[in-house]
CSV table of C-alpha atoms and ligand atoms in Angstrom, one decimal:
chain,number,residue,atom,x,y,z
A,12,LEU,CA,0.0,0.0,0.0
A,13,HIS,CA,1.1,3.6,-0.5
A,14,THR,CA,-0.5,7.1,-0.1
A,15,ILE,CA,-1.9,8.8,-3.1
A,16,PRO,CA,-2.8,12.4,-4.2
A,17,TYR,CA,-6.3,13.7,-4.0
A,18,ASP,CA,-7.2,13.3,-7.7
A,19,ILE,CA,-6.4,9.6,-7.5
A,20,ILE,CA,-8.5,9.3,-4.3
A,21,SER,CA,-11.4,11.0,-6.1
A,22,ASP,CA,-11.0,8.6,-9.1
A,23,TRP,CA,-10.9,5.7,-6.6
A,24,MET,CA,-14.3,6.9,-5.1
A,25,ASN,CA,-15.9,6.8,-8.5
A,26,GLN,CA,-14.5,3.4,-9.2
A,27,ILE,CA,-15.9,2.0,-5.9
A,28,VAL,CA,-19.4,3.4,-6.9
A,29,LYS,CA,-19.1,1.7,-10.3
A,30,ASP,CA,-18.0,-1.6,-8.7
A,31,HIS,CA,-20.8,-1.6,-6.1
A,32,PRO,CA,-23.8,0.3,-7.6
A,33,ASP,CA,-26.2,-1.6,-5.3
A,34,LEU,CA,-24.4,-0.5,-2.1
A,35,VAL,CA,-22.4,2.7,-2.7
A,36,THR,CA,-23.2,6.2,-3.8
A,37,ARG,CA,-21.1,9.3,-3.8
A,38,VAL,CA,-22.6,12.3,-2.0
A,39,GLU,CA,-21.3,15.9,-2.4
A,40,TYR,CA,-22.0,17.9,0.7
A,41,GLY,CA,-19.9,21.0,0.7
A,42,LYS,CA,-17.2,23.1,-0.8
A,43,THR,CA,-13.7,23.9,0.6
A,44,TYR,CA,-12.3,27.4,1.0
A,45,GLU,CA,-10.7,27.0,-2.4
A,46,LYS,CA,-14.1,25.8,-3.9
A,47,ARG,CA,-13.3,22.1,-4.2
A,48,THR,CA,-16.2,19.8,-3.7
A,49,ILE,CA,-16.2,17.8,-0.5
A,50,SER,CA,-17.7,14.3,-1.0
A,51,LEU,CA,-18.3,11.1,0.9
A,52,LEU,CA,-19.2,7.5,0.1
A,53,LYS,CA,-22.6,6.4,1.5
A,54,ILE,CA,-22.4,2.6,1.9
A,55,GLY,CA,-25.4,0.4,2.8
A,56,LEU,CA,-28.3,-1.6,1.4
A,57,ASN,CA,-31.3,0.3,0.2
A,58,THR,CA,-34.2,-0.8,2.4
A,59,GLU,CA,-37.7,0.5,3.1
A,60,ALA,CA,-36.9,0.9,6.8
A,61,LYS,CA,-35.4,4.1,8.3
A,62,LYS,CA,-31.7,3.4,8.7
A,63,LYS,CA,-29.2,4.4,11.4
A,64,ALA,CA,-25.9,5.9,10.4
A,65,ILE,CA,-22.2,5.7,11.1
A,66,TRP,CA,-19.9,8.6,10.4
A,67,MET,CA,-16.2,8.4,9.6
A,68,ASP,CA,-14.0,11.3,8.3
A,69,CYS,CA,-10.3,11.2,7.4
A,70,GLY,CA,-7.9,13.9,6.5
A,71,ILE,CA,-9.3,16.8,8.6
A,72,HIS,CA,-5.6,17.6,9.1
A,73,ALA,CA,-3.6,17.9,5.9
A,74,ARG,CA,-0.3,16.2,6.9
A,75,GLU,CA,-1.8,13.1,8.5
A,76,TRP,CA,-1.5,11.1,5.3
A,77,ILE,CA,-2.2,7.7,7.0
A,78,ALA,CA,-5.8,8.9,7.7
A,79,PRO,CA,-7.1,9.1,4.1
A,80,ALA,CA,-5.3,5.8,3.4
A,81,PHE,CA,-7.3,4.3,6.4
A,82,CYS,CA,-10.6,5.5,5.1
A,83,GLN,CA,-9.9,3.8,1.8
A,84,TYR,CA,-8.8,0.6,3.5
A,85,PHE,CA,-12.0,0.7,5.7
A,86,VAL,CA,-14.3,1.1,2.7
A,87,ASN,CA,-12.5,-1.7,0.8
A,88,GLN,CA,-12.7,-3.9,3.9
A,89,ILE,CA,-16.4,-3.5,4.7
A,90,LEU,CA,-17.3,-4.1,1.0
A,91,GLN,CA,-15.1,-7.2,0.9
A,92,SER,CA,-16.4,-8.7,4.2
A,93,TYR,CA,-20.0,-7.9,3.1
A,94,LYS,CA,-19.7,-10.7,0.5
A,95,THR,CA,-19.2,-13.5,3.1
A,96,ASP,CA,-19.7,-12.1,6.6
A,97,ALA,CA,-23.2,-12.4,8.1
A,98,LYS,CA,-22.6,-9.7,10.7
A,99,MET,CA,-21.5,-7.2,8.0
A,100,GLN,CA,-24.6,-8.2,5.9
A,101,GLU,CA,-26.8,-7.5,8.9
A,102,MET,CA,-25.1,-4.1,9.5
A,103,MET,CA,-25.5,-3.1,5.9
A,104,LYS,CA,-29.2,-3.7,6.3
A,105,ASN,CA,-29.5,-1.6,9.5
A,106,VAL,CA,-27.0,1.3,9.0
A,107,ASP,CA,-25.5,3.5,6.3
A,108,PHE,CA,-21.8,4.2,6.5
A,109,TYR,CA,-20.9,7.8,5.6
A,110,VAL,CA,-17.2,7.9,4.9
A,111,THR,CA,-15.3,11.1,3.9
A,112,PRO,CA,-11.8,10.0,2.7
A,113,VAL,CA,-10.4,13.6,2.7
A,114,LEU,CA,-12.2,16.4,4.5
A,115,ASN,CA,-9.5,19.1,4.3
A,116,ILE,CA,-8.9,18.7,0.5
A,117,ASP,CA,-7.2,22.1,0.0
A,118,GLY,CA,-4.7,21.3,2.8
A,119,TYR,CA,-4.1,17.7,1.6
A,120,ILE,CA,-3.3,18.9,-1.9
A,121,TYR,CA,-1.0,21.6,-0.5
A,122,THR,CA,1.0,19.0,1.4
A,123,TRP,CA,1.6,17.2,-1.9
A,124,LYS,CA,3.1,20.3,-3.4
A,125,ASP,CA,6.8,20.1,-2.2
A,126,ASN,CA,9.0,19.4,0.7
A,127,THR,CA,8.3,22.8,2.3
A,128,THR,CA,4.6,22.2,2.5
A,129,ARG,CA,4.5,18.5,3.5
A,130,LEU,CA,3.8,19.2,7.1
A,131,TRP,CA,0.9,21.7,6.7
A,132,ARG,CA,-1.9,20.9,9.2
A,133,LYS,CA,-4.7,23.5,8.7
A,134,ASN,CA,-7.0,24.4,5.9
A,135,ARG,CA,-6.0,27.1,3.4
A,136,SER,CA,-8.3,30.0,4.2
A,137,LEU,CA,-6.9,33.5,4.4
A,138,GLY,CA,-6.9,34.7,8.0
A,139,PRO,CA,-7.7,38.1,9.5
A,140,SER,CA,-4.2,39.5,8.6
A,141,PRO,CA,-2.4,39.5,5.3
A,142,ASP,CA,-0.4,36.4,4.3
A,143,CYS,CA,-1.8,34.5,7.3
A,144,TYR,CA,-3.2,31.2,6.1
A,145,GLY,CA,-5.1,28.4,7.7
A,146,THR,CA,-7.5,27.6,10.4
A,147,ASP,CA,-7.2,24.4,12.5
A,148,LEU,CA,-10.5,22.7,11.5
A,149,ASN,CA,-10.3,20.6,14.7
A,150,ARG,CA,-10.5,23.7,16.8
A,151,ASN,CA,-13.3,25.4,14.7
A,152,PHE,CA,-16.4,23.4,15.6
A,153,ASP,CA,-19.1,24.8,17.9
A,154,ALA,CA,-18.1,22.9,21.0
A,155,ASN,CA,-16.8,25.2,23.8
A,156,TRP,CA,-15.2,27.0,20.9
A,157,GLY,CA,-12.2,29.3,21.6
A,158,THR,CA,-11.9,28.3,25.3
A,159,VAL,CA,-8.9,25.9,25.9
A,160,GLY,CA,-6.1,24.5,23.8
A,161,VAL,CA,-6.5,27.0,21.0
A,162,SER,CA,-4.8,30.1,19.6
A,163,PHE,CA,-6.3,33.3,18.2
A,164,ASN,CA,-3.1,34.0,16.3
A,165,CYS,CA,-3.7,33.1,12.6
A,166,SER,CA,-0.1,32.0,12.2
A,167,SER,CA,-0.5,29.3,14.9
A,168,ASN,CA,-1.1,25.7,14.0
A,169,ILE,CA,-4.0,25.6,16.5
A,170,PHE,CA,-5.7,28.9,15.2
A,171,CYS,CA,-9.4,28.3,16.0
A,172,GLY,CA,-10.7,30.8,13.4
A,173,THR,CA,-12.5,34.0,13.9
A,174,ASN,CA,-15.8,32.4,15.0
A,175,ALA,CA,-17.2,28.9,15.7
A,176,THR,CA,-17.8,27.1,12.4
A,177,SER,CA,-16.3,30.0,10.4
A,178,GLU,CA,-14.7,27.5,7.9
A,179,PRO,CA,-16.6,26.0,5.0
A,180,GLU,CA,-15.1,22.5,5.7
A,181,ALA,CA,-16.4,22.6,9.3
A,182,GLN,CA,-19.7,24.0,8.0
A,183,ALA,CA,-20.1,21.1,5.6
A,184,VAL,CA,-19.8,18.5,8.4
A,185,THR,CA,-21.9,20.5,10.8
A,186,TYR,CA,-24.7,20.8,8.3
A,187,PHE,CA,-24.6,17.2,7.0
A,188,VAL,CA,-24.4,15.5,10.4
A,189,GLY,CA,-26.4,18.2,12.3
A,190,THR,CA,-29.5,17.8,10.0
A,191,ARG,CA,-29.4,14.0,10.6
A,192,LYS,CA,-28.1,13.9,14.1
A,193,ASP,CA,-30.7,11.5,15.5
A,194,ASP,CA,-29.7,8.9,12.8
A,195,PHE,CA,-26.0,8.8,13.8
A,196,LEU,CA,-25.0,6.1,16.3
A,197,CYS,CA,-21.3,6.7,16.0
A,198,PHE,CA,-18.9,9.5,14.9
A,199,LEU,CA,-15.3,8.5,14.2
A,200,THR,CA,-12.8,11.1,13.1
A,201,ILE,CA,-9.4,9.7,12.0
A,202,HIS,CA,-6.0,11.4,12.7
A,203,SER,CA,-2.4,10.6,13.3
A,204,TYR,CA,-0.2,10.2,15.2
A,205,GLY,CA,0.2,8.9,18.7
A,206,GLN,CA,-1.8,5.6,18.9
A,207,LEU,CA,-4.7,7.0,20.9
A,208,LEU,CA,-8.4,6.6,21.2
A,209,LEU,CA,-9.8,9.8,22.4
A,210,LEU,CA,-13.3,10.3,23.7
A,211,PRO,CA,-15.3,13.4,24.7
A,212,TYR,CA,-14.8,15.9,26.1
A,213,GLY,CA,-11.6,17.8,25.3
A,214,HIS,CA,-12.7,20.5,27.8
A,215,PRO,CA,-11.5,19.5,31.3
A,216,ASN,CA,-14.7,20.9,33.0
A,217,TYR,CA,-17.2,18.6,31.1
A,218,THR,CA,-17.8,14.9,31.3
A,219,ALA,CA,-19.8,12.9,28.8
A,220,SER,CA,-23.0,11.4,30.3
A,221,ASN,CA,-21.9,8.0,29.0
A,222,TYR,CA,-18.2,8.4,29.9
A,223,GLU,CA,-17.9,5.0,31.6
A,224,GLU,CA,-19.4,3.2,28.6
A,225,LEU,CA,-17.2,5.3,26.2
A,226,MET,CA,-14.1,4.2,28.2
A,227,LYS,CA,-15.2,0.5,28.3
A,228,VAL,CA,-15.9,0.4,24.6
A,229,GLY,CA,-12.7,2.3,23.9
A,230,GLN,CA,-10.6,-0.1,26.0
A,231,ASP,CA,-12.1,-3.1,24.4
A,232,ALA,CA,-11.3,-1.5,21.0
A,233,ALA,CA,-7.7,-1.0,22.1
A,234,GLU,CA,-7.5,-4.7,23.1
A,235,ALA,CA,-8.8,-5.7,19.7
A,236,ILE,CA,-6.1,-3.4,18.1
A,237,LYS,CA,-3.4,-5.0,20.2
A,238,LYS,CA,-4.4,-8.5,19.1
A,239,VAL,CA,-3.6,-7.6,15.5
A,240,HIS,CA,0.1,-6.5,15.6
A,241,GLY,CA,0.8,-6.1,19.3
A,242,GLN,CA,0.6,-2.3,19.2
A,243,ASN,CA,-0.6,-0.3,22.3
A,244,TYR,CA,-3.3,2.4,22.0
A,245,ARG,CA,-4.0,4.6,25.0
A,246,VAL,CA,-7.7,5.4,25.7
A,247,GLY,CA,-9.2,8.5,27.4
A,248,THR,CA,-10.2,12.1,27.1
A,249,SER,CA,-7.6,14.5,25.6
A,250,PRO,CA,-7.1,16.3,28.9
A,251,ASP,CA,-6.5,12.9,30.7
A,252,VAL,CA,-4.2,11.5,28.0
A,253,LEU,CA,-2.4,14.6,26.8
A,254,TYR,CA,-3.8,18.1,27.1
A,255,PRO,CA,-7.2,19.9,26.8
A,256,ASN,CA,-8.7,21.2,23.6
A,257,SER,CA,-11.9,22.8,22.4
A,258,GLY,CA,-13.8,23.1,19.1
A,259,SER,CA,-13.1,19.5,18.0
A,260,SER,CA,-15.5,17.7,15.7
A,261,ARG,CA,-15.6,14.8,18.2
A,262,ASP,CA,-16.8,17.0,21.0
A,263,TRP,CA,-19.3,18.7,18.7
A,264,ALA,CA,-20.7,15.4,17.6
A,265,ARG,CA,-21.2,14.2,21.2
A,266,MET,CA,-22.9,17.5,22.1
A,267,GLN,CA,-25.3,16.9,19.3
A,268,GLY,CA,-26.3,13.7,21.1
A,269,ILE,CA,-24.4,11.2,19.0
A,270,PRO,CA,-23.5,8.6,21.7
A,271,PHE,CA,-20.3,7.0,20.4
A,272,SER,CA,-17.9,9.7,19.3
A,273,TYR,CA,-14.1,9.0,19.2
A,274,THR,CA,-10.9,10.4,17.7
A,275,PHE,CA,-8.5,7.8,16.4
A,276,GLU,CA,-4.8,8.8,16.4
A,277,LEU,CA,-3.2,6.1,14.2
A,278,ARG,CA,0.5,5.1,14.1
A,279,ASP,CA,3.1,5.7,15.0
A,280,ASN,CA,4.3,6.8,18.5
A,281,GLY,CA,6.6,9.5,17.1
A,282,THR,CA,9.5,7.7,15.5
A,283,PHE,CA,8.4,8.8,12.0
A,284,GLY,CA,5.3,10.8,13.0
A,285,PHE,CA,3.3,12.2,10.1
A,286,GLN,CA,5.8,10.6,7.6
A,287,LEU,CA,4.9,7.0,8.3
A,288,PRO,CA,7.0,4.6,6.2
A,289,GLU,CA,5.0,2.8,3.5
A,290,ASP,CA,5.6,-0.6,5.0
A,291,GLN,CA,3.6,0.5,8.1
A,292,ILE,CA,0.5,1.6,6.1
A,293,GLN,CA,-0.9,-1.9,5.8
A,294,PRO,CA,-0.4,-3.0,9.5
A,295,ALA,CA,-1.6,0.4,10.8
A,296,CYS,CA,-4.8,0.1,8.8
A,297,GLU,CA,-5.3,-3.5,9.7
A,298,GLU,CA,-5.1,-2.9,13.5
A,299,ALA,CA,-7.2,0.3,13.4
A,300,TYR,CA,-9.9,-1.5,11.3
A,301,SER,CA,-10.2,-4.0,14.1
A,302,GLY,CA,-10.7,-1.2,16.7
A,303,ALA,CA,-13.1,0.8,14.5
A,304,LEU,CA,-15.2,-2.3,13.8
A,305,HIS,CA,-15.4,-3.1,17.5
A,306,ILE,CA,-16.9,0.4,18.2
A,307,ILE,CA,-19.2,0.3,15.2
A,308,THR,CA,-20.5,-3.2,16.0
A,309,TYR,CA,-21.1,-2.2,19.6
A,310,ALA,CA,-23.0,0.9,18.6
A,311,HIS,CA,-25.0,-1.0,16.0
A,312,ASN,CA,-26.0,-3.6,18.6
A,313,GLN,CA,-27.4,-1.1,21.0
B,408,ING,N1,-4.5,15.5,17.3
B,408,ING,C1,-5.8,16.1,17.6
B,408,ING,C2,-5.7,17.6,17.6
B,408,ING,O1,-6.7,18.1,17.1
B,408,ING,C3,-5.8,15.9,20.2
B,408,ING,C4,-6.4,15.6,18.8
B,408,ING,C5,-6.2,17.0,20.9
B,408,ING,C6,-4.9,15.1,20.7
B,408,ING,C7,-5.7,17.3,22.1
B,408,ING,C8,-4.4,15.3,21.9
B,408,ING,C9,-4.8,16.4,22.6
B,408,ING,O2,-4.7,18.2,18.0
B,408,ING,C10,-3.9,15.6,16.1
B,408,ING,N2,-2.8,14.8,15.9
B,408,ING,O3,-4.3,16.3,15.3
B,409,ZN,ZN1,-4.9,15.6,13.5
């Protein structure tokens, strides 16, 4: 496996739709700052009944290249296991998977430009001062926005924007998920690196009403991950595991009432960081798939 530029990911999305017309559609649900179309793959069986939903987004941060690779792996894997696995067949009847392979498309394309842009994190919007680019999309959601773990300096990597949901990429998710919030059982947002499973809330003064269950399900997912290649994932809220933050999409989703909301921080632990060697893409995806499937299956069975 190897990472690929956005155009190829977009072509891949079209190919998946062509290969599985009965199960997959491509849905365009917003525009980036630079007016690119944000799209997701909707995967599930068409049934008469009202379906529940699972959210997964990858590539909200531009430099975290393993994340879009994981979304593609995840889609390939659920479509493959659907052919033979009774549990996946059952889930495809009951839920639709909404998978966005690259949310921050402008940023992702920018990191493919040259060696000086490879480690760009934010989107590419022009800030409040000249030549000051990028808002951290994972600080821009309407969840205790602008309170902890953010900067109001537009040159900072954790610049939270001028207002909650000021950015078109955050607006797209907020609108799409927010208008269907009762359908969503699960909200998974995929990052790297650090090998963590983070749960709400990033703000130290708030505790999720189902914190105990989120911890238990997260720890069981970490156990499932460890079984695949022996890698350890730490589980907890961001203030407990590292440091507080506000305005994350995970916290926003939980505040909307979506019960199982998690951030995945994929491989590695810092040896290669965002520049994960190609020979680790496959094992990183395999183990994270196992963890994600555990959470999704649990949420589905509730
Ligand atoms: N990490 C996330 C970020 O938005 C996070 C999540 C928040 C981790 C706070 C730890 C503490 O910063 C990455 N890698 O983007
Ligand atoms: Zn990130």
